[in-house]
Amino acid sequence: MQLAALLVRRGCSQSSAAAEASAVLKVRPERSPRERILTLESMNPQVKAVEYAVRGPIVLKAGEIELELQRGIKKPFTEVIRANIGDAQAMGQQPITFIRQVMALCTYPNLLNSPSFPEDAKKRARRILQACGGNSLGSYSASQGVNCIREDVAAYITRRDGGVPAEPDNIYLTTGASDGISTILKILVSGGGKSRTGVMIPIPQYPLYSAVISELGAVQVNYYLDEDNCWALNVNELRRAVREAKDHCDPKVLCIINPGNPTGQVQSRKCIEDVIHFAWEEKLFLLADEVYQDNVYSLDCRFHSFKKVLYEMGPEYSNNVELASFHSTSKGYMGECGYRGGYMEVINLHPEIKGQLVKLLSVRLCPPVSGQAAMDIVVNPPVQGEESFEQFSKEKESVLGNLATKAKLTEDLFNQVPGIHCNPLQGAMYAFPRIFIPAKAVEAAQAHKMAPDMFYCMKLLEETGICVVPGSGFGQREGTFHFRMTILPPVEKLKTVLEKVKDFHIKFLEKYA
């Protein structure tokens, strides 16, 4: 069109100009579409290898079904229940009042003059704001985190561990626990071929670990938890795993999740001592994922931090075993997932490596300062004698008491269903029941190019609207099948979910018998 207009301006008639322009364009060779620089073939293969089952295909399908329901498409259910992820407030858990009061004051400091807020909340908000640049959460912090918050974290760890000292300089505030875990793994992974770093992870595991290992091109070294013994960790299994791994990599890191995700076991003190001794013996860097430390429900179980047990084992261990421990605002009684608050405590780190770690953290400037503030409230809650103490304690106990009730309810109801077995939910916030899948269902799954438990979970979603995560996304022993389901829905809704799963499972067994 532009060429034709130019010819008209030069005196050609409109029809002859159009014909001439068309002839010129025909002479020009057609350009082939420009190839994309970034394709599946050219992208980083380590990123391509990353899988994260908690937000994988089953969750994408759940989103599609939700859109169909919104468009009025009829289903055998009226809503999708997302039992796939430990997002407490999305499932209806109410925020802890004191946490939100301090966060409101920090976010909008004009409220510090309001009589609607208690003085203990105002005191904490002022302390946090005074440590921020320009007295504002909107400013950057130091890469390691706001100094006074790191001091509060250290004081919390010391109280939790019965006086075992914690140093603020060993505290690094993070964007949730996940950020800390991936950062530490990033600095640990090195070498090539048989000297490539091997990272030992429990199976079943939280898929963050396998995802980060894939992204970093490290070697995943599986050790299996003992399902027949309530998902216990057996040191002989650790020995088997490390012995076999030495043939093809350099095992350098041992990851522990306590309480367990997705398995819910709580490790005994004796087990933790054995693991620490094993790490000392094999020269392994320990990662202790302790984000569920407040979530212990079985009366005969108690949370023991790796840091505390390490120190109580004496200086031969406490001065030598390198340990990174992680905590978060997302779990526990708080459920403040969206703030992305967390910390890691790293001890016995080589001084030169400490500098390298701070350098690595500085690349991302700092974790969200609002998340740091939320973490501060978790580690510095109201104490006896302060005006918010009674309400805070009541709300905290209510959340944890409800979770304990739901843990027992889930275990009991699952174990009434033929073809489902569920170990006791000692802690955390998930059930990981073992499910029997008939041979005909396995064949049907293979025909759909799906893992059998993915096929099962997809059918469960399509027929009931319940979204759970197949056990294959967490890892499991060959020939066994599971799914992970959160226990976070309110009690009545959880009962409904469990009944629907029961009815579905019985029909599934009948259909594929």
Short mmCIF file of C-alpha atoms in Angstrom, two decimals:
data_model
loop_
_atom_site.label_atom_id
_atom_site.label_comp_id
_atom_site.label_asym_id
_atom_site.label_seq_id
_atom_site.Cartn_x
_atom_site.Cartn_y
_atom_site.Cartn_z
CA MET A 1 0.00 0.00 0.00
CA GLN A 2 2.84 2.41 0.79
CA LEU A 3 4.49 1.66 -2.62
CA ALA A 4 1.19 2.25 -4.48
CA ALA A 5 0.67 5.61 -2.69
CA LEU A 6 4.19 6.69 -3.68
CA LEU A 7 3.54 5.86 -7.36
CA VAL A 8 0.23 7.84 -7.26
CA ARG A 9 2.10 10.85 -5.90
CA ARG A 10 4.54 10.50 -8.84
CA GLY A 11 1.68 10.86 -11.38
CA CYS A 12 0.52 7.30 -12.01
CA SER A 13 -3.19 6.53 -12.01
CA GLN A 14 -4.47 4.69 -8.95
CA SER A 15 -5.18 1.44 -10.88
CA SER A 16 -1.87 1.40 -12.75
CA ALA A 17 -0.01 2.29 -9.55
CA ALA A 18 -1.62 -0.66 -7.76
CA ALA A 19 -0.71 -3.00 -10.64
CA GLU A 20 2.88 -1.76 -10.72
CA ALA A 21 3.23 -2.09 -6.95
CA SER A 22 1.90 -5.63 -7.10
CA ALA A 23 4.40 -6.53 -9.82
CA VAL A 24 7.28 -5.14 -7.76
CA LEU A 25 6.22 -7.13 -4.67
CA LYS A 26 6.03 -10.35 -6.71
CA VAL A 27 9.63 -9.89 -7.79
CA ARG A 28 10.82 -9.61 -4.17
CA PRO A 29 11.67 -12.97 -2.59
CA GLU A 30 9.42 -13.91 0.33
CA ARG A 31 11.20 -13.77 3.64
CA SER A 32 10.98 -16.89 5.78
CA PRO A 33 9.76 -16.27 9.36
CA ARG A 34 12.62 -15.37 11.66
CA GLU A 35 13.58 -18.30 13.85
CA ARG A 36 13.16 -17.89 17.59
CA ILE A 37 16.40 -17.67 19.54
CA LEU A 38 14.87 -19.46 22.52
CA THR A 39 13.27 -22.83 21.78
CA LEU A 40 12.86 -26.10 23.67
CA GLU A 41 15.96 -27.33 21.86
CA SER A 42 18.10 -24.26 22.64
CA MET A 43 16.94 -23.52 26.20
CA ASN A 44 18.94 -24.38 29.31
CA PRO A 45 18.54 -28.19 29.54
CA GLN A 46 18.85 -28.08 33.34
CA VAL A 47 15.80 -25.80 33.57
CA LYS A 48 13.95 -28.07 31.15
CA ALA A 49 14.65 -31.01 33.47
CA VAL A 50 13.03 -29.24 36.46
CA GLU A 51 9.75 -30.71 37.68
CA TYR A 52 7.60 -29.45 40.55
CA ALA A 53 4.67 -31.77 41.15
CA VAL A 54 2.91 -29.59 43.75
CA ARG A 55 2.07 -27.17 40.93
CA GLY A 56 2.30 -29.65 38.07
CA PRO A 57 -0.15 -31.06 35.46
CA ILE A 58 -2.81 -31.99 37.99
CA VAL A 59 -3.00 -28.38 39.22
CA LEU A 60 -3.17 -27.02 35.66
CA LYS A 61 -6.09 -29.38 35.02
CA ALA A 62 -7.78 -28.13 38.22
CA GLY A 63 -7.50 -24.58 36.88
CA GLU A 64 -9.12 -25.62 33.58
CA ILE A 65 -12.00 -27.27 35.45
CA GLU A 66 -12.53 -24.14 37.57
CA LEU A 67 -12.84 -22.05 34.40
CA GLU A 68 -15.35 -24.54 32.98
CA LEU A 69 -17.44 -24.33 36.16
CA GLN A 70 -17.39 -20.52 35.92
CA ARG A 71 -18.68 -20.78 32.33
CA GLY A 72 -21.60 -22.90 33.56
CA ILE A 73 -20.38 -26.26 32.24
CA LYS A 74 -22.02 -28.98 34.33
CA LYS A 75 -19.84 -31.24 36.46
CA PRO A 76 -20.64 -33.88 39.10
CA PHE A 77 -19.46 -31.27 41.67
CA THR A 78 -19.81 -27.53 42.21
CA GLU A 79 -16.25 -26.57 43.22
CA VAL A 80 -12.64 -27.64 42.95
CA ILE A 81 -11.12 -28.33 46.37
CA ARG A 82 -7.38 -27.65 46.14
CA ALA A 83 -5.97 -30.10 48.66
CA ASN A 84 -2.67 -30.16 46.77
CA ILE A 85 -0.71 -27.47 48.61
CA GLY A 86 -0.10 -26.36 52.20
CA ASP A 87 -1.67 -22.92 51.79
CA ALA A 88 -3.50 -22.54 55.10
CA GLN A 89 -5.26 -19.23 54.57
CA ALA A 90 -6.43 -20.20 51.07
CA MET A 91 -8.19 -23.11 52.80
CA GLY A 92 -9.96 -20.81 55.26
CA GLN A 93 -7.56 -20.53 58.21
CA GLN A 94 -7.86 -17.09 59.79
CA PRO A 95 -4.68 -15.01 60.20
CA ILE A 96 -3.25 -14.58 63.70
CA THR A 97 -4.49 -11.17 64.86
CA PHE A 98 -1.21 -10.00 66.42
CA ILE A 99 0.81 -10.78 63.29
CA ARG A 100 -1.58 -8.77 61.14
CA GLN A 101 -1.71 -5.89 63.63
CA VAL A 102 2.07 -5.44 63.60
CA MET A 103 2.17 -5.83 59.82
CA ALA A 104 -0.55 -3.18 59.41
CA LEU A 105 1.39 -0.79 61.63
CA CYS A 106 4.62 -1.41 59.75
CA THR A 107 2.93 -0.98 56.38
CA TYR A 108 1.01 2.19 57.31
CA PRO A 109 2.84 3.86 60.22
CA ASN A 110 0.14 6.55 60.63
CA LEU A 111 -1.80 3.83 62.46
CA LEU A 112 0.76 4.06 65.29
CA ASN A 113 -1.36 6.95 66.57
CA SER A 114 -4.54 4.88 66.55
CA PRO A 115 -6.00 3.70 69.89
CA SER A 116 -7.31 0.61 68.05
CA PHE A 117 -3.93 -1.12 68.22
CA PRO A 118 -2.36 -2.60 71.38
CA GLU A 119 0.87 -1.12 72.71
CA ASP A 120 2.85 -4.36 72.42
CA ALA A 121 2.08 -4.42 68.69
CA LYS A 122 3.11 -0.76 68.35
CA LYS A 123 6.34 -1.42 70.25
CA ARG A 124 7.36 -4.15 67.82
CA ALA A 125 6.36 -2.13 64.76
CA ARG A 126 8.41 0.88 65.93
CA ARG A 127 11.46 -1.32 66.51
CA ILE A 128 11.23 -2.83 63.04
CA LEU A 129 10.64 0.52 61.33
CA GLN A 130 13.51 2.23 63.16
CA ALA A 131 15.84 -0.42 61.74
CA CYS A 132 14.62 0.21 58.16
CA GLY A 133 16.03 2.87 55.86
CA GLY A 134 13.82 5.96 56.03
CA ASN A 135 11.72 4.18 58.68
CA SER A 136 9.93 2.40 55.83
CA LEU A 137 9.29 -1.21 54.80
CA GLY A 138 9.64 0.08 51.25
CA SER A 139 13.40 0.49 51.55
CA TYR A 140 16.03 -2.14 50.79
CA SER A 141 17.64 -3.89 53.74
CA ALA A 142 21.11 -5.34 54.11
CA SER A 143 21.47 -8.47 51.97
CA GLN A 144 21.64 -10.68 55.06
CA GLY A 145 18.48 -9.03 56.42
CA VAL A 146 17.45 -6.30 58.86
CA ASN A 147 19.91 -6.46 61.74
CA CYS A 148 17.41 -6.24 64.64
CA ILE A 149 15.30 -9.00 63.06
CA ARG A 150 18.35 -11.26 62.84
CA GLU A 151 18.97 -10.51 66.53
CA ASP A 152 15.38 -11.54 67.33
CA VAL A 153 15.76 -14.76 65.32
CA ALA A 154 18.94 -15.61 67.22
CA ALA A 155 17.20 -14.93 70.56
CA TYR A 156 14.27 -17.15 69.48
CA ILE A 157 16.57 -20.05 68.56
CA THR A 158 18.38 -19.73 71.90
CA ARG A 159 15.04 -19.87 73.79
CA ARG A 160 13.73 -22.74 71.68
CA ASP A 161 16.89 -24.78 72.21
CA GLY A 162 17.03 -24.30 75.98
CA GLY A 163 19.94 -21.85 76.06
CA VAL A 164 22.10 -23.23 73.23
CA PRO A 165 23.61 -19.99 71.88
CA ALA A 166 22.75 -18.62 68.43
CA GLU A 167 24.68 -15.75 66.83
CA PRO A 168 22.92 -13.06 64.74
CA ASP A 169 25.87 -13.19 62.32
CA ASN A 170 24.92 -16.80 61.48
CA ILE A 171 21.33 -15.80 60.63
CA TYR A 172 20.34 -15.06 57.03
CA LEU A 173 16.81 -13.83 56.33
CA THR A 174 15.35 -15.40 53.21
CA THR A 175 12.38 -15.28 50.82
CA GLY A 176 10.64 -18.21 52.49
CA ALA A 177 12.64 -21.30 53.41
CA SER A 178 12.82 -22.32 49.71
CA ASP A 179 15.10 -19.39 48.89
CA GLY A 180 17.52 -20.37 51.64
CA ILE A 181 17.60 -24.02 50.59
CA SER A 182 18.28 -23.22 46.93
CA THR A 183 20.93 -20.62 47.87
CA ILE A 184 22.87 -23.05 50.07
CA LEU A 185 22.67 -25.78 47.45
CA LYS A 186 23.88 -23.32 44.82
CA ILE A 187 27.04 -22.62 46.79
CA LEU A 188 27.61 -26.33 47.57
CA VAL A 189 27.38 -27.78 44.06
CA SER A 190 30.63 -28.15 42.11
CA GLY A 191 32.77 -30.56 40.10
CA GLY A 192 32.10 -32.67 37.03
CA GLY A 193 31.75 -36.34 36.15
CA LYS A 194 32.37 -38.59 39.14
CA SER A 195 33.38 -35.57 41.23
CA ARG A 196 30.04 -33.79 40.66
CA THR A 197 28.31 -32.99 43.95
CA GLY A 198 25.79 -35.58 45.10
CA VAL A 199 22.85 -34.35 47.20
CA MET A 200 21.15 -36.94 49.41
CA ILE A 201 17.39 -36.44 49.73
CA PRO A 202 14.65 -38.50 51.39
CA ILE A 203 12.21 -40.43 49.25
CA PRO A 204 9.41 -39.43 49.44
CA GLN A 205 10.71 -35.83 49.31
CA TYR A 206 9.41 -32.30 48.90
CA PRO A 207 9.84 -31.64 45.14
CA LEU A 208 11.74 -28.38 45.76
CA TYR A 209 14.83 -30.51 46.38
CA SER A 210 14.73 -32.52 43.15
CA ALA A 211 13.85 -29.34 41.21
CA VAL A 212 16.85 -27.38 42.54
CA ILE A 213 19.17 -30.37 42.07
CA SER A 214 18.05 -30.57 38.42
CA GLU A 215 18.43 -26.83 37.92
CA LEU A 216 21.96 -26.87 39.31
CA GLY A 217 22.97 -30.02 37.43
CA ALA A 218 23.85 -31.77 40.70
CA VAL A 219 23.39 -35.52 41.25
CA GLN A 220 20.30 -36.65 43.17
CA VAL A 221 21.07 -39.39 45.68
CA ASN A 222 17.91 -41.04 47.01
CA TYR A 223 17.58 -42.59 50.44
CA TYR A 224 14.26 -44.27 51.23
CA LEU A 225 12.20 -43.66 54.35
CA ASP A 226 10.75 -46.80 55.95
CA GLU A 227 7.01 -46.74 55.26
CA ASP A 228 6.42 -49.91 57.29
CA ASN A 229 7.95 -48.17 60.31
CA CYS A 230 5.96 -44.92 60.14
CA TRP A 231 8.34 -43.39 57.56
CA ALA A 232 11.31 -43.63 59.92
CA LEU A 233 14.80 -42.70 58.77
CA ASN A 234 17.21 -45.62 59.02
CA VAL A 235 20.94 -44.85 59.10
CA ASN A 236 21.71 -48.18 57.40
CA GLU A 237 19.70 -46.92 54.43
CA LEU A 238 21.82 -43.73 54.44
CA ARG A 239 24.95 -45.91 54.37
CA ARG A 240 23.61 -47.91 51.41
CA ALA A 241 22.75 -44.74 49.50
CA VAL A 242 26.11 -43.04 50.05
CA ARG A 243 28.06 -46.22 49.27
CA GLU A 244 26.30 -46.71 45.93
CA ALA A 245 26.49 -42.99 45.07
CA LYS A 246 30.28 -42.89 45.39
CA ASP A 247 30.51 -44.90 42.16
CA HIS A 248 29.20 -41.99 40.09
CA CYS A 249 29.38 -38.75 42.15
CA ASP A 250 30.80 -37.07 45.24
CA PRO A 251 28.10 -37.20 47.98
CA LYS A 252 28.56 -33.94 49.85
CA VAL A 253 25.12 -32.88 51.16
CA LEU A 254 22.51 -34.62 53.31
CA CYS A 255 19.00 -33.12 53.37
CA ILE A 256 16.60 -33.90 56.20
CA ILE A 257 12.95 -32.78 56.43
CA ASN A 258 11.70 -32.87 60.02
CA PRO A 259 8.75 -33.02 60.57
CA GLY A 260 8.42 -34.76 57.23
CA ASN A 261 6.83 -33.46 54.05
CA PRO A 262 4.92 -35.27 52.55
CA THR A 263 5.15 -38.09 55.09
CA GLY A 264 4.44 -36.32 58.40
CA GLN A 265 6.88 -38.30 60.55
CA VAL A 266 8.65 -36.64 63.50
CA GLN A 267 12.19 -37.83 64.12
CA SER A 268 13.24 -39.06 67.54
CA ARG A 269 16.23 -37.56 69.28
CA LYS A 270 18.11 -40.86 68.89
CA CYS A 271 17.50 -40.80 65.14
CA ILE A 272 18.83 -37.22 64.90
CA GLU A 273 21.96 -38.19 66.88
CA ASP A 274 22.54 -41.10 64.49
CA VAL A 275 22.13 -38.84 61.46
CA ILE A 276 24.55 -36.24 62.85
CA HIS A 277 27.11 -38.93 63.62
CA PHE A 278 26.71 -40.29 60.09
CA ALA A 279 27.20 -36.80 58.59
CA TRP A 280 30.31 -36.30 60.75
CA GLU A 281 31.66 -39.70 59.73
CA GLU A 282 31.01 -39.23 55.99
CA LYS A 283 31.96 -35.50 55.94
CA LEU A 284 28.52 -34.37 54.76
CA PHE A 285 27.05 -30.86 54.94
CA LEU A 286 23.69 -31.13 56.74
CA LEU A 287 20.55 -29.28 55.62
CA ALA A 288 17.74 -29.43 58.20
CA ASP A 289 14.38 -28.31 56.80
CA GLU A 290 12.43 -27.55 59.98
CA VAL A 291 9.57 -25.40 58.69
CA TYR A 292 6.97 -27.64 60.40
CA GLN A 293 8.61 -27.44 63.82
CA ASP A 294 5.38 -26.12 65.42
CA ASN A 295 3.29 -28.83 63.76
CA VAL A 296 3.67 -31.87 66.04
CA TYR A 297 0.44 -33.69 66.92
CA SER A 298 1.27 -37.17 68.27
CA LEU A 299 1.47 -37.10 72.06
CA ASP A 300 4.52 -39.39 72.08
CA CYS A 301 6.46 -37.18 69.63
CA ARG A 302 8.42 -33.99 70.20
CA PHE A 303 10.34 -31.69 67.89
CA HIS A 304 14.10 -31.68 68.45
CA SER A 305 16.11 -29.20 66.41
CA PHE A 306 19.25 -30.49 64.72
CA LYS A 307 21.11 -27.46 66.08
CA LYS A 308 20.26 -28.32 69.71
CA VAL A 309 21.10 -32.02 69.38
CA LEU A 310 24.34 -31.17 67.57
CA TYR A 311 25.51 -28.93 70.43
CA GLU A 312 24.52 -31.44 73.08
CA MET A 313 26.59 -34.15 71.36
CA GLY A 314 29.75 -32.26 72.37
CA PRO A 315 32.43 -30.11 70.73
CA GLU A 316 33.78 -32.85 68.46
CA TYR A 317 30.47 -32.58 66.59
CA SER A 318 29.28 -29.04 67.40
CA ASN A 319 32.53 -27.43 66.27
CA ASN A 320 32.88 -29.44 63.06
CA VAL A 321 29.59 -30.52 61.48
CA GLU A 322 28.42 -27.89 59.01
CA LEU A 323 24.67 -27.34 59.39
CA ALA A 324 22.11 -25.07 57.75
CA SER A 325 18.66 -25.02 59.39
CA PHE A 326 15.57 -23.45 57.82
CA HIS A 327 12.31 -21.97 59.09
CA SER A 328 9.46 -20.01 57.54
CA THR A 329 6.36 -17.91 58.18
CA SER A 330 4.35 -20.11 55.82
CA LYS A 331 3.61 -23.15 57.99
CA GLY A 332 3.23 -23.75 61.74
CA TYR A 333 0.22 -21.95 63.19
CA MET A 334 0.92 -18.81 61.13
CA GLY A 335 0.07 -19.86 57.58
CA GLU A 336 1.48 -16.59 56.22
CA CYS A 337 2.60 -18.09 52.90
CA GLY A 338 2.21 -14.94 50.82
CA TYR A 339 4.62 -12.83 52.86
CA ARG A 340 7.47 -15.15 51.83
CA GLY A 341 9.26 -14.73 55.13
CA GLY A 342 11.96 -17.12 56.30
CA TYR A 343 15.42 -17.54 57.75
CA MET A 344 18.34 -19.92 57.74
CA GLU A 345 20.92 -20.39 60.47
CA VAL A 346 24.25 -21.61 59.09
CA ILE A 347 26.89 -22.80 61.56
CA ASN A 348 30.50 -23.95 61.26
CA LEU A 349 30.82 -22.27 57.87
CA HIS A 350 34.36 -21.54 56.72
CA PRO A 351 34.99 -17.75 57.17
CA GLU A 352 35.89 -17.32 53.50
CA ILE A 353 32.74 -19.18 52.43
CA LYS A 354 30.66 -16.90 54.66
CA GLY A 355 31.90 -13.98 52.56
CA GLN A 356 31.00 -15.86 49.37
CA LEU A 357 27.51 -16.59 50.72
CA VAL A 358 26.89 -12.91 51.52
CA LYS A 359 28.14 -12.03 48.02
CA LEU A 360 25.70 -14.49 46.46
CA LEU A 361 22.83 -13.12 48.57
CA SER A 362 23.71 -9.55 47.59
CA VAL A 363 23.00 -10.36 43.93
CA ARG A 364 19.28 -10.51 44.77
CA LEU A 365 19.69 -7.33 46.91
CA CYS A 366 17.55 -8.46 49.86
CA PRO A 367 14.53 -10.60 50.74
CA PRO A 368 11.17 -8.73 50.87
CA VAL A 369 11.32 -6.49 53.93
CA SER A 370 7.63 -7.14 54.65
CA GLY A 371 8.45 -10.86 54.81
CA GLN A 372 11.34 -10.12 57.16
CA ALA A 373 8.94 -8.17 59.40
CA ALA A 374 6.48 -11.09 59.41
CA MET A 375 9.32 -13.44 60.40
CA ASP A 376 10.21 -11.09 63.24
CA ILE A 377 6.70 -11.28 64.70
CA VAL A 378 6.82 -15.08 64.56
CA VAL A 379 10.09 -15.22 66.53
CA ASN A 380 9.16 -12.33 68.83
CA PRO A 381 5.52 -13.00 69.79
CA PRO A 382 3.67 -11.49 72.80
CA VAL A 383 4.92 -12.78 76.15
CA GLN A 384 3.11 -13.27 79.42
CA GLY A 385 2.28 -9.90 80.94
CA GLU A 386 1.76 -8.15 77.59
CA GLU A 387 -1.77 -7.22 76.62
CA SER A 388 -1.92 -9.33 73.45
CA PHE A 389 -0.56 -12.50 75.05
CA GLU A 390 -3.89 -14.09 75.98
CA GLN A 391 -5.54 -13.61 72.58
CA PHE A 392 -2.39 -14.65 70.72
CA SER A 393 -2.03 -17.84 72.79
CA LYS A 394 -5.69 -18.70 72.35
CA GLU A 395 -5.53 -18.29 68.56
CA LYS A 396 -2.26 -20.24 68.25
CA GLU A 397 -3.56 -23.13 70.37
CA SER A 398 -6.83 -23.17 68.42
CA VAL A 399 -5.05 -23.54 65.06
CA LEU A 400 -2.68 -26.25 66.27
CA GLY A 401 -5.45 -28.06 68.17
CA ASN A 402 -7.63 -28.11 65.04
CA LEU A 403 -4.76 -29.47 62.97
CA ALA A 404 -4.16 -32.25 65.52
CA THR A 405 -7.86 -33.17 65.38
CA LYS A 406 -7.81 -33.22 61.57
CA ALA A 407 -4.61 -35.29 61.49
CA LYS A 408 -6.25 -38.03 63.58
CA LEU A 409 -9.54 -37.79 61.66
CA THR A 410 -7.73 -38.19 58.32
CA GLU A 411 -5.68 -41.16 59.49
CA ASP A 412 -8.74 -42.92 60.95
CA LEU A 413 -11.04 -42.38 57.96
CA PHE A 414 -8.45 -43.38 55.36
CA ASN A 415 -7.69 -46.59 57.24
CA GLN A 416 -11.38 -47.58 57.05
CA VAL A 417 -11.22 -47.68 53.25
CA PRO A 418 -10.33 -51.01 51.57
CA GLY A 419 -7.17 -50.56 49.51
CA ILE A 420 -5.93 -47.45 51.37
CA HIS A 421 -3.40 -47.45 54.19
CA CYS A 422 -2.34 -44.27 56.00
CA ASN A 423 0.47 -44.05 58.56
CA PRO A 424 -0.09 -41.85 61.63
CA LEU A 425 0.21 -38.14 60.85
CA GLN A 426 2.67 -37.31 63.62
CA GLY A 427 3.31 -33.79 62.32
CA ALA A 428 3.35 -31.33 59.39
CA MET A 429 0.03 -30.86 57.54
CA TYR A 430 -0.36 -33.66 55.00
CA ALA A 431 -1.51 -37.24 54.64
CA PHE A 432 0.46 -39.49 52.29
CA PRO A 433 -1.68 -42.64 52.10
CA ARG A 434 -0.65 -45.71 50.15
CA ILE A 435 -3.27 -46.71 47.59
CA PHE A 436 -3.86 -50.03 45.87
CA ILE A 437 -4.19 -49.61 42.08
CA PRO A 438 -5.44 -52.69 40.21
CA ALA A 439 -3.49 -54.10 37.25
CA LYS A 440 -6.21 -53.02 34.77
CA ALA A 441 -5.92 -49.44 36.02
CA VAL A 442 -2.14 -49.60 35.61
CA GLU A 443 -2.68 -50.72 31.99
CA ALA A 444 -5.17 -47.88 31.42
CA ALA A 445 -2.64 -45.40 32.83
CA GLN A 446 0.05 -46.73 30.49
CA ALA A 447 -2.34 -46.32 27.55
CA HIS A 448 -2.73 -42.64 28.57
CA LYS A 449 1.08 -42.35 29.02
CA MET A 450 0.60 -41.51 32.70
CA ALA A 451 2.07 -42.83 35.93
CA PRO A 452 -0.62 -45.01 37.59
CA ASP A 453 -1.04 -42.66 40.56
CA MET A 454 -1.24 -39.63 38.22
CA PHE A 455 -4.02 -41.45 36.36
CA TYR A 456 -5.76 -42.14 39.68
CA CYS A 457 -5.45 -38.52 40.87
CA MET A 458 -6.62 -37.16 37.50
CA LYS A 459 -9.72 -39.37 37.65
CA LEU A 460 -10.32 -38.27 41.26
CA LEU A 461 -10.16 -34.62 40.16
CA GLU A 462 -12.43 -35.10 37.14
CA GLU A 463 -15.06 -37.04 39.07
CA THR A 464 -15.05 -35.30 42.47
CA GLY A 465 -13.30 -31.92 42.03
CA ILE A 466 -10.68 -32.88 44.64
CA CYS A 467 -7.13 -31.93 43.68
CA VAL A 468 -4.36 -33.97 45.30
CA VAL A 469 -0.77 -34.66 44.18
CA PRO A 470 0.31 -38.13 42.99
CA GLY A 471 3.02 -39.82 45.01
CA SER A 472 5.19 -40.19 41.90
CA GLY A 473 5.79 -36.42 42.14
CA PHE A 474 7.49 -36.94 45.52
CA GLY A 475 9.20 -40.25 44.81
CA GLN A 476 8.20 -43.66 46.17
CA ARG A 477 9.44 -47.22 46.16
CA GLU A 478 8.94 -49.09 42.89
CA GLY A 479 5.54 -50.79 42.75
CA THR A 480 3.94 -48.60 45.44
CA PHE A 481 1.45 -45.79 44.83
CA HIS A 482 0.44 -42.84 47.00
CA PHE A 483 -1.00 -39.36 46.92
CA ARG A 484 -0.40 -36.32 49.12
CA MET A 485 -3.38 -34.45 50.51
CA THR A 486 -3.33 -31.49 52.85
CA ILE A 487 -5.38 -31.65 56.07
CA LEU A 488 -5.96 -27.87 56.04
CA PRO A 489 -9.67 -27.63 55.03
CA PRO A 490 -12.11 -26.86 57.87
CA VAL A 491 -13.21 -30.01 59.73
CA GLU A 492 -16.63 -30.35 58.07
CA LYS A 493 -15.22 -29.80 54.59
CA LEU A 494 -12.37 -32.21 55.35
CA LYS A 495 -14.93 -34.87 56.33
CA THR A 496 -16.70 -34.29 53.01
CA VAL A 497 -13.40 -34.57 51.13
CA LEU A 498 -12.50 -37.82 52.89
CA GLU A 499 -15.95 -39.32 52.22
CA LYS A 500 -15.69 -38.38 48.53
CA VAL A 501 -12.24 -39.96 48.29
CA LYS A 502 -13.60 -43.11 49.97
CA ASP A 503 -16.55 -43.37 47.55
CA PHE A 504 -14.32 -42.68 44.56
CA HIS A 505 -11.74 -45.25 45.61
CA ILE A 506 -14.31 -48.01 46.07
CA LYS A 507 -15.82 -47.27 42.61
CA PHE A 508 -12.32 -47.12 41.09
CA LEU A 509 -11.49 -50.57 42.47
CA GLU A 510 -14.80 -51.97 41.16
CA LYS A 511 -14.29 -50.44 37.71
CA TYR A 512 -10.77 -51.81 37.26
CA ALA A 513 -11.14 -55.07 39.21
#
